[in-house]
Amino acid sequence: MCPMNPTLEALVKSYLTNFPEAAAHAIEGLAPDEAAAVLESLSPKEIGPVVERLTPHAAGAILGRLGRERTQELLEGMSPRQAAVVMRLLEDAEREAVLTGLPDDAARKLRALIQYPPESAGGMMDPRVVSLASDLTVREAVTVLRRAPRQALYYLYVTGRDGVLHGVLNIRELLLAGSDEAIRQYVNPTVVSVPVDMDREEVARVMRSRGFIALPVVDEAGRLLGIVKHEEVLDTVQEEAFEDLQKMVGAGGDESASSPVGTVVRRRLPWLFVNLLTAFMAAAVVGLFEGIIARVTVLAVLLPVVSGQGGNSGAQALAVVMRGLALREILPGFGWRIIIKELLAGLINGVAVAVVCAIAVGAWTESPGLALVIGLAMIVNMAAAAIAGAVIPMTLQRLGRDPAQASSIFLTTVTDIIGFASFLGFAVIFAPLLI
């Protein structure tokens, strides 16, 4: 690759150092080859903070073009968790080659992290955690802490010589204790830890309910493996929210703005076919009422009004229920209460909207019969949509599926079919008032 102009290189270094977040966004906007050319002549210390802030897909694509040695240098300067995220994106052969060239300790930590799913506590944790052996004296414990890296100090976890977590130590009690006293007498055995295979949503719930800035991660034997930091949980909650939002409309939960076209097509196309099928189902319903539409053509004009209001009512219920499921607000056995509440809300809102809509349609068409038809259809569809918005995500969860998975597509199907069927069905029933 061609070296950069010295002035441009100095400008780039200053930008990367002072604005790593903005620099990461700017680099993601470049083609991988161009981004690699920008980073090639810079030191790992200068670009490490930027690479850590890149999306995993972008980081994997760029590092794959920097060469093995350069990639190893960068990974050594990154946090273990972020390095593990990037390593998962490399091909197996390339990943193994990079790991082989890393120092033994760094390679061992990365291999351990890569084996855990990224959505688990193990995939989120930072293995750099300082623990104190329970048989240390206060003087020895203070010496250990003074030698420890600052980024590894959160809470003072105490373990046995076998690595099993025994408890947590209050730093104030440690500083006030006698130098030759054993620290075990000051250990608080009541320590909240999370298993290494716990789902990240549950980890976030535990941290939110406890208000901790870090949580220890343990294996089946209770051995301390690492910690999950508060900032990692915040990032996870944000990622989970965006994933749910994307899944609700049939996009891939792991998609990003920089995802390759092939990935985008594979994630979206199946749900587009599902959406196409449901659209034909709604069209088939309309086809059953061709006769009344041919005689009262204004019905075709008003169809989107009914289905659209039903869609809005259902989307409101869906958003609230999705939030309740994510925050564990909906306890087992209480789903029916949510359904009844949404039904009542849908009916009340439906009546209010129906009155306004009927007045508007009556004034526009000068047809009391048409005003009656659209009013009744609006009540039925908005109530049904509210029920569907509550039932669909809870049903998906009961079936062991992600409640967010294309919920809006299924909801749209319900609101379109019921909206069209109720509006045109009432039109057939009250046809003498319309013709």
Short mmCIF file of C-alpha atoms in Angstrom, two decimals:
data_model
loop_
_atom_site.label_atom_id
_atom_site.label_comp_id
_atom_site.label_asym_id
_atom_site.label_seq_id
_atom_site.Cartn_x
_atom_site.Cartn_y
_atom_site.Cartn_z
CA MET A 1 0.00 0.00 0.00
CA CYS A 2 1.17 3.54 -0.75
CA PRO A 3 2.31 5.64 2.23
CA MET A 4 0.27 8.69 3.15
CA ASN A 5 1.46 12.25 2.80
CA PRO A 6 3.15 13.29 6.12
CA THR A 7 0.78 16.21 6.63
CA LEU A 8 -2.25 14.05 5.94
CA GLU A 9 -0.86 11.33 8.20
CA ALA A 10 -0.43 13.82 11.07
CA LEU A 11 -3.99 15.04 10.55
CA VAL A 12 -5.35 11.50 10.55
CA LYS A 13 -3.41 10.64 13.73
CA SER A 14 -4.81 13.69 15.50
CA TYR A 15 -8.33 12.84 14.41
CA LEU A 16 -8.05 9.21 15.51
CA THR A 17 -6.57 10.15 18.87
CA ASN A 18 -9.02 12.90 19.79
CA PHE A 19 -12.23 11.61 18.16
CA PRO A 20 -12.07 7.78 18.07
CA GLU A 21 -15.87 7.39 17.99
CA ALA A 22 -16.32 9.74 15.03
CA ALA A 23 -13.26 8.23 13.33
CA ALA A 24 -14.77 4.75 13.60
CA HIS A 25 -17.98 5.94 11.90
CA ALA A 26 -15.95 7.63 9.17
CA ILE A 27 -13.83 4.53 8.55
CA GLU A 28 -16.93 2.32 8.35
CA GLY A 29 -18.09 4.52 5.47
CA LEU A 30 -15.01 3.61 3.42
CA ALA A 31 -14.47 0.51 1.35
CA PRO A 32 -12.47 -2.13 3.30
CA ASP A 33 -9.40 -1.64 1.08
CA GLU A 34 -9.49 2.14 1.56
CA ALA A 35 -9.97 1.77 5.33
CA ALA A 36 -7.05 -0.67 5.52
CA ALA A 37 -4.87 1.81 3.59
CA VAL A 38 -5.70 4.55 6.10
CA LEU A 39 -4.82 2.35 9.08
CA GLU A 40 -1.76 0.66 7.58
CA SER A 41 0.82 3.32 8.43
CA LEU A 42 -0.45 4.02 11.96
CA SER A 43 0.65 2.36 15.19
CA PRO A 44 -1.59 -0.09 17.08
CA LYS A 45 -1.73 2.38 19.98
CA GLU A 46 -3.17 5.06 17.71
CA ILE A 47 -5.77 2.96 15.95
CA GLY A 48 -6.60 0.48 18.72
CA PRO A 49 -9.32 2.70 20.29
CA VAL A 50 -10.84 3.19 16.83
CA VAL A 51 -10.87 -0.49 15.91
CA GLU A 52 -12.55 -1.28 19.22
CA ARG A 53 -15.41 1.04 18.23
CA LEU A 54 -15.94 -0.45 14.77
CA THR A 55 -18.87 -2.76 14.21
CA PRO A 56 -17.72 -6.41 14.20
CA HIS A 57 -18.42 -6.86 10.48
CA ALA A 58 -16.46 -3.74 9.55
CA ALA A 59 -13.56 -4.67 11.84
CA GLY A 60 -13.39 -8.20 10.44
CA ALA A 61 -13.40 -6.97 6.82
CA ILE A 62 -10.69 -4.37 7.47
CA LEU A 63 -8.41 -6.60 9.56
CA GLY A 64 -8.64 -9.28 6.90
CA ARG A 65 -6.88 -6.88 4.50
CA LEU A 66 -4.15 -5.72 6.87
CA GLY A 67 -2.21 -8.96 6.92
CA ARG A 68 -1.66 -11.49 9.67
CA GLU A 69 1.15 -9.76 11.55
CA ARG A 70 -0.59 -6.40 11.52
CA THR A 71 -3.83 -8.02 12.69
CA GLN A 72 -2.00 -9.67 15.57
CA GLU A 73 -0.54 -6.33 16.66
CA LEU A 74 -3.97 -4.72 16.66
CA LEU A 75 -5.64 -7.57 18.55
CA GLU A 76 -3.02 -7.35 21.26
CA GLY A 77 -3.93 -3.69 21.76
CA MET A 78 -7.68 -4.35 21.98
CA SER A 79 -9.72 -5.47 24.95
CA PRO A 80 -10.10 -9.29 25.06
CA ARG A 81 -13.86 -9.11 24.57
CA GLN A 82 -13.68 -6.88 21.48
CA ALA A 83 -10.83 -8.97 20.09
CA ALA A 84 -12.94 -12.11 20.55
CA VAL A 85 -15.87 -10.47 18.72
CA VAL A 86 -13.61 -9.68 15.77
CA MET A 87 -11.97 -13.13 15.82
CA ARG A 88 -15.36 -14.81 15.44
CA LEU A 89 -15.73 -13.10 12.06
CA LEU A 90 -12.53 -14.51 10.61
CA GLU A 91 -12.39 -17.76 8.67
CA ASP A 92 -11.35 -20.79 10.74
CA ALA A 93 -7.94 -21.12 9.07
CA GLU A 94 -7.19 -17.41 9.31
CA ARG A 95 -8.37 -17.28 12.95
CA GLU A 96 -6.13 -20.19 13.91
CA ALA A 97 -3.15 -18.63 12.14
CA VAL A 98 -3.67 -15.33 13.97
CA LEU A 99 -4.06 -17.08 17.34
CA THR A 100 -0.88 -19.08 16.77
CA GLY A 101 1.12 -15.87 16.33
CA LEU A 102 -0.18 -14.26 19.55
CA PRO A 103 1.52 -14.59 22.94
CA ASP A 104 0.44 -17.75 24.76
CA ASP A 105 -1.49 -15.92 27.48
CA ALA A 106 -3.40 -13.70 25.02
CA ALA A 107 -4.14 -16.65 22.72
CA ARG A 108 -5.40 -18.72 25.65
CA LYS A 109 -7.79 -15.97 26.78
CA LEU A 110 -9.11 -15.45 23.25
CA ARG A 111 -9.66 -19.17 22.69
CA ALA A 112 -11.60 -19.33 25.94
CA LEU A 113 -13.78 -16.36 25.00
CA ILE A 114 -14.46 -17.50 21.45
CA GLN A 115 -16.01 -20.75 22.66
CA TYR A 116 -18.83 -18.88 24.40
CA PRO A 117 -21.82 -17.61 22.38
CA PRO A 118 -21.63 -13.81 21.96
CA GLU A 119 -25.12 -13.44 23.48
CA SER A 120 -24.09 -15.16 26.73
CA ALA A 121 -22.38 -13.87 29.87
CA GLY A 122 -19.21 -15.65 28.77
CA GLY A 123 -19.26 -13.89 25.43
CA MET A 124 -19.68 -10.51 27.15
CA MET A 125 -17.18 -10.91 29.96
CA ASP A 126 -13.72 -9.45 30.31
CA PRO A 127 -11.31 -12.11 31.64
CA ARG A 128 -9.03 -9.42 33.06
CA VAL A 129 -10.20 -9.53 36.65
CA VAL A 130 -8.13 -9.24 39.82
CA SER A 131 -9.01 -11.63 42.62
CA LEU A 132 -7.53 -12.08 46.06
CA ALA A 133 -6.79 -15.47 47.57
CA SER A 134 -8.68 -15.99 50.80
CA ASP A 135 -5.54 -17.02 52.72
CA LEU A 136 -3.73 -13.71 52.11
CA THR A 137 -3.00 -11.23 54.86
CA VAL A 138 -4.10 -7.62 54.56
CA ARG A 139 -0.52 -6.53 53.74
CA GLU A 140 -0.23 -9.15 50.97
CA ALA A 141 -3.63 -8.23 49.56
CA VAL A 142 -2.71 -4.54 49.36
CA THR A 143 0.52 -5.46 47.57
CA VAL A 144 -1.46 -7.48 45.00
CA LEU A 145 -3.82 -4.60 44.40
CA ARG A 146 -1.01 -2.09 43.91
CA ARG A 147 0.47 -4.26 41.19
CA ALA A 148 -2.83 -4.87 39.43
CA PRO A 149 -3.80 -2.93 36.27
CA ARG A 150 -6.39 -0.27 36.99
CA GLN A 151 -8.77 -1.41 34.28
CA ALA A 152 -9.07 -4.79 36.03
CA LEU A 153 -10.19 -3.38 39.39
CA TYR A 154 -13.90 -3.04 40.07
CA TYR A 155 -14.89 -5.02 43.16
CA LEU A 156 -12.47 -6.94 45.36
CA TYR A 157 -13.42 -10.55 44.68
CA VAL A 158 -11.98 -13.21 46.96
CA THR A 159 -11.39 -16.77 45.77
CA GLY A 160 -9.88 -19.96 47.07
CA ARG A 161 -6.64 -21.30 45.64
CA ASP A 162 -8.81 -23.42 43.32
CA GLY A 163 -10.34 -20.26 41.83
CA VAL A 164 -13.78 -20.78 43.37
CA LEU A 165 -15.45 -17.48 44.22
CA HIS A 166 -15.85 -17.12 48.01
CA GLY A 167 -17.18 -13.57 48.29
CA VAL A 168 -16.39 -9.90 48.00
CA LEU A 169 -14.24 -7.65 50.17
CA ASN A 170 -15.07 -4.09 51.17
CA ILE A 171 -12.06 -1.90 50.39
CA ARG A 172 -12.73 0.32 53.42
CA GLU A 173 -12.54 -2.67 55.75
CA LEU A 174 -9.37 -3.79 54.02
CA LEU A 175 -7.67 -0.42 54.54
CA LEU A 176 -8.74 -0.20 58.18
CA ALA A 177 -7.73 -3.76 59.07
CA GLY A 178 -4.44 -4.69 60.69
CA SER A 179 -1.60 -5.50 58.28
CA ASP A 180 -1.08 -9.05 59.58
CA GLU A 181 -4.75 -9.99 59.80
CA ALA A 182 -6.16 -12.56 57.36
CA ILE A 183 -8.60 -11.10 54.87
CA ARG A 184 -10.95 -14.10 55.09
CA GLN A 185 -12.52 -12.71 58.26
CA TYR A 186 -13.63 -9.60 56.36
CA VAL A 187 -15.04 -11.40 53.32
CA ASN A 188 -18.75 -10.97 52.62
CA PRO A 189 -19.91 -14.37 51.28
CA THR A 190 -23.11 -12.88 49.87
CA VAL A 191 -21.94 -12.06 46.38
CA VAL A 192 -24.14 -11.95 43.27
CA SER A 193 -22.60 -13.82 40.36
CA VAL A 194 -23.90 -14.98 36.97
CA PRO A 195 -23.23 -18.33 35.28
CA VAL A 196 -21.11 -18.22 32.17
CA ASP A 197 -23.97 -19.49 29.97
CA MET A 198 -26.58 -16.97 31.17
CA ASP A 199 -28.31 -15.08 28.36
CA ARG A 200 -27.27 -11.47 28.00
CA GLU A 201 -30.81 -10.19 28.51
CA GLU A 202 -30.93 -11.94 31.88
CA VAL A 203 -27.50 -10.55 32.75
CA ALA A 204 -28.79 -7.05 31.98
CA ARG A 205 -31.85 -7.67 34.16
CA VAL A 206 -29.70 -8.79 37.11
CA MET A 207 -27.39 -5.81 36.82
CA ARG A 208 -30.28 -3.38 36.48
CA SER A 209 -32.08 -4.80 39.53
CA ARG A 210 -28.93 -4.83 41.68
CA GLY A 211 -27.38 -1.56 40.52
CA PHE A 212 -23.85 -2.98 40.29
CA ILE A 213 -21.13 -1.64 37.97
CA ALA A 214 -19.80 -5.15 37.37
CA LEU A 215 -20.88 -8.75 37.87
CA PRO A 216 -18.56 -11.74 38.37
CA VAL A 217 -18.95 -14.60 35.90
CA VAL A 218 -18.47 -18.16 37.18
CA ASP A 219 -18.44 -21.63 35.65
CA GLU A 220 -20.40 -24.67 36.83
CA ALA A 221 -17.91 -25.28 39.64
CA GLY A 222 -18.18 -21.68 40.83
CA ARG A 223 -14.72 -20.67 39.59
CA LEU A 224 -14.29 -17.00 38.78
CA LEU A 225 -13.77 -16.56 35.03
CA GLY A 226 -14.16 -12.82 34.51
CA ILE A 227 -16.49 -9.88 34.95
CA VAL A 228 -19.28 -8.31 32.94
CA LYS A 229 -18.93 -4.54 33.07
CA HIS A 230 -21.77 -2.06 33.30
CA GLU A 231 -20.81 -0.39 30.01
CA GLU A 232 -20.88 -3.74 28.23
CA VAL A 233 -24.39 -4.37 29.53
CA LEU A 234 -25.51 -0.94 28.32
CA ASP A 235 -24.14 -1.74 24.87
CA THR A 236 -25.87 -5.12 25.01
CA VAL A 237 -29.23 -3.60 25.95
CA GLN A 238 -28.94 -1.16 23.06
CA GLU A 239 -27.94 -3.92 20.64
CA GLU A 240 -30.83 -6.10 21.83
CA ALA A 241 -33.30 -3.25 21.35
CA PHE A 242 -32.09 -2.60 17.81
CA GLU A 243 -32.10 -6.33 17.05
CA ASP A 244 -35.71 -6.63 18.22
CA LEU A 245 -36.66 -3.60 16.16
CA GLN A 246 -35.10 -5.13 13.05
CA LYS A 247 -36.62 -8.55 13.68
CA MET A 248 -40.09 -7.05 14.06
CA VAL A 249 -40.00 -5.97 10.41
CA GLY A 250 -38.36 -9.13 9.10
CA ALA A 251 -34.74 -7.92 8.92
CA GLY A 252 -31.88 -9.91 10.40
CA GLY A 253 -31.14 -9.19 14.04
CA ASP A 254 -27.40 -9.21 13.34
CA GLU A 255 -27.60 -6.87 10.35
CA SER A 256 -25.79 -3.56 10.38
CA ALA A 257 -25.46 -0.68 7.96
CA SER A 258 -22.14 -2.14 6.77
CA SER A 259 -23.38 -5.72 6.30
CA PRO A 260 -22.58 -7.16 2.85
CA VAL A 261 -25.35 -7.46 0.28
CA GLY A 262 -25.35 -11.25 0.45
CA THR A 263 -26.01 -11.20 4.19
CA VAL A 264 -28.78 -8.62 3.80
CA VAL A 265 -30.53 -10.65 1.10
CA ARG A 266 -30.31 -13.92 3.06
CA ARG A 267 -31.78 -12.33 6.18
CA ARG A 268 -34.58 -10.37 4.53
CA LEU A 269 -35.73 -12.36 1.51
CA PRO A 270 -37.46 -15.22 3.37
CA TRP A 271 -39.62 -12.79 5.33
CA LEU A 272 -40.39 -10.83 2.17
CA PHE A 273 -41.80 -14.04 0.69
CA VAL A 274 -43.85 -14.55 3.85
CA ASN A 275 -45.10 -10.98 3.53
CA LEU A 276 -45.97 -11.63 -0.12
CA LEU A 277 -48.00 -14.67 0.87
CA THR A 278 -49.92 -12.73 3.51
CA ALA A 279 -50.57 -9.94 0.99
CA PHE A 280 -52.15 -12.48 -1.36
CA MET A 281 -54.28 -13.71 1.54
CA ALA A 282 -55.55 -10.17 2.12
CA ALA A 283 -56.13 -9.73 -1.61
CA ALA A 284 -58.13 -12.97 -1.66
CA VAL A 285 -60.41 -11.56 1.03
CA VAL A 286 -61.03 -8.46 -1.08
CA GLY A 287 -61.70 -10.70 -4.08
CA LEU A 288 -64.59 -12.34 -2.24
CA PHE A 289 -66.41 -8.99 -2.28
CA GLU A 290 -65.88 -7.98 -5.90
CA GLY A 291 -69.62 -7.61 -6.42
CA ILE A 292 -70.23 -4.98 -3.75
CA ILE A 293 -67.03 -3.11 -4.69
CA ALA A 294 -68.17 -2.96 -8.33
CA ARG A 295 -71.49 -1.48 -7.25
CA VAL A 296 -70.08 0.89 -4.61
CA THR A 297 -66.63 1.89 -5.90
CA VAL A 298 -65.97 4.30 -3.04
CA LEU A 299 -65.45 1.24 -0.84
CA ALA A 300 -62.11 0.62 -2.59
CA VAL A 301 -61.02 4.15 -1.73
CA LEU A 302 -61.78 3.72 1.97
CA LEU A 303 -60.22 0.27 2.43
CA PRO A 304 -56.75 1.63 3.35
CA VAL A 305 -58.31 3.87 6.02
CA VAL A 306 -59.75 0.90 7.90
CA SER A 307 -56.67 -1.32 7.60
CA GLY A 308 -54.32 1.56 8.40
CA GLN A 309 -56.04 2.48 11.66
CA GLY A 310 -56.11 -1.17 12.65
CA GLY A 311 -52.39 -1.41 11.95
CA ASN A 312 -51.68 1.60 14.18
CA SER A 313 -53.78 0.20 17.02
CA GLY A 314 -52.04 -3.17 16.79
CA ALA A 315 -48.58 -1.61 16.61
CA GLN A 316 -49.23 0.28 19.85
CA ALA A 317 -50.26 -2.89 21.67
CA LEU A 318 -47.35 -4.81 20.14
CA ALA A 319 -44.79 -2.25 21.32
CA VAL A 320 -46.11 -2.24 24.90
CA VAL A 321 -46.29 -6.05 25.15
CA MET A 322 -42.83 -6.44 23.63
CA ARG A 323 -41.48 -4.08 26.28
CA GLY A 324 -43.28 -6.01 29.00
CA LEU A 325 -41.80 -9.30 27.81
CA ALA A 326 -38.30 -7.85 27.55
CA LEU A 327 -38.44 -6.38 31.08
CA ARG A 328 -40.14 -9.46 32.58
CA GLU A 329 -43.18 -7.36 33.51
CA ILE A 330 -45.60 -10.00 32.19
CA LEU A 331 -45.53 -12.85 34.69
CA PRO A 332 -46.55 -16.41 33.74
CA GLY A 333 -50.32 -16.86 33.98
CA PHE A 334 -51.12 -13.16 33.68
CA GLY A 335 -51.12 -12.93 29.90
CA TRP A 336 -54.91 -13.06 29.77
CA ARG A 337 -55.10 -9.87 31.83
CA ILE A 338 -52.94 -8.11 29.25
CA ILE A 339 -55.19 -9.36 26.46
CA ILE A 340 -58.36 -8.14 28.19
CA LYS A 341 -56.76 -4.77 28.92
CA GLU A 342 -55.71 -4.34 25.28
CA LEU A 343 -59.19 -5.44 24.09
CA LEU A 344 -60.88 -2.80 26.24
CA ALA A 345 -58.40 -0.14 25.13
CA GLY A 346 -58.89 -1.15 21.51
CA LEU A 347 -62.68 -0.97 21.83
CA ILE A 348 -62.65 2.45 23.49
CA ASN A 349 -60.17 3.87 21.00
CA GLY A 350 -62.07 2.20 18.19
CA VAL A 351 -65.35 3.83 19.18
CA ALA A 352 -63.71 7.26 19.45
CA VAL A 353 -61.99 6.95 16.06
CA ALA A 354 -65.10 5.41 14.49
CA VAL A 355 -67.28 8.37 15.49
CA VAL A 356 -64.87 10.90 13.98
CA CYS A 357 -64.33 8.77 10.87
CA ALA A 358 -68.06 8.19 10.36
CA ILE A 359 -68.78 11.92 10.60
CA ALA A 360 -66.02 12.69 8.09
CA VAL A 361 -67.11 9.99 5.63
CA GLY A 362 -70.79 10.94 5.99
CA ALA A 363 -70.02 14.57 5.27
CA TRP A 364 -67.83 13.67 2.28
CA THR A 365 -70.08 11.05 0.62
CA GLU A 366 -73.46 12.26 1.95
CA SER A 367 -74.19 8.57 2.68
CA PRO A 368 -75.30 7.72 6.24
CA GLY A 369 -75.10 4.04 5.34
CA LEU A 370 -71.44 4.28 4.35
CA ALA A 371 -70.70 6.22 7.55
CA LEU A 372 -72.32 3.42 9.57
CA VAL A 373 -70.37 0.71 7.71
CA ILE A 374 -66.95 2.29 8.15
CA GLY A 375 -67.69 3.12 11.80
CA LEU A 376 -68.58 -0.46 12.66
CA ALA A 377 -65.62 -1.82 10.71
CA MET A 378 -63.28 0.58 12.49
CA ILE A 379 -64.41 -0.64 15.93
CA VAL A 380 -64.06 -4.31 14.99
CA ASN A 381 -60.66 -3.94 13.34
CA MET A 382 -59.08 -1.76 16.03
CA ALA A 383 -60.24 -4.09 18.80
CA ALA A 384 -59.02 -7.15 16.90
CA ALA A 385 -55.71 -5.45 16.13
CA ALA A 386 -55.15 -4.63 19.80
CA ILE A 387 -55.76 -8.26 20.75
CA ALA A 388 -53.42 -9.45 17.97
CA GLY A 389 -50.71 -7.03 19.10
CA ALA A 390 -50.79 -8.67 22.54
CA VAL A 391 -51.34 -12.29 21.50
CA ILE A 392 -48.74 -12.59 18.72
CA PRO A 393 -45.56 -11.89 20.76
CA MET A 394 -46.81 -13.89 23.76
CA THR A 395 -47.66 -16.83 21.51
CA LEU A 396 -44.23 -16.71 19.87
CA GLN A 397 -42.60 -16.71 23.29
CA ARG A 398 -44.76 -19.63 24.45
CA LEU A 399 -43.61 -21.57 21.35
CA GLY A 400 -40.00 -20.91 22.28
CA ARG A 401 -39.45 -18.38 19.50
CA ASP A 402 -38.15 -14.83 19.71
CA PRO A 403 -41.23 -12.62 20.36
CA ALA A 404 -39.77 -9.96 18.09
CA GLN A 405 -39.33 -12.28 15.11
CA ALA A 406 -41.39 -10.65 12.32
CA SER A 407 -44.21 -9.81 14.73
CA SER A 408 -45.19 -6.77 12.68
CA ILE A 409 -45.57 -8.92 9.55
CA PHE A 410 -48.02 -11.25 11.29
CA LEU A 411 -49.78 -8.26 12.81
CA THR A 412 -50.19 -6.59 9.42
CA THR A 413 -51.72 -9.81 8.07
CA VAL A 414 -54.33 -9.85 10.84
CA THR A 415 -55.25 -6.17 10.56
CA ASP A 416 -55.50 -6.30 6.76
CA ILE A 417 -57.62 -9.44 6.62
CA ILE A 418 -59.95 -8.51 9.47
CA GLY A 419 -60.13 -4.89 8.33
CA PHE A 420 -61.03 -5.78 4.75
CA ALA A 421 -63.42 -8.57 5.79
CA SER A 422 -65.26 -6.47 8.37
CA PHE A 423 -65.54 -3.36 6.18
CA LEU A 424 -66.72 -5.20 3.07
CA GLY A 425 -68.79 -7.64 5.12
CA PHE A 426 -70.73 -4.80 6.74
CA ALA A 427 -71.06 -3.25 3.29
CA VAL A 428 -72.80 -6.41 2.06
CA ILE A 429 -75.07 -6.51 5.13
CA PHE A 430 -76.07 -2.84 4.75
CA ALA A 431 -75.98 -2.83 0.93
CA PRO A 432 -79.53 -1.41 0.65
CA LEU A 433 -78.34 1.70 2.50
CA LEU A 434 -75.40 2.15 0.14
CA ILE A 435 -76.97 1.60 -3.27
#
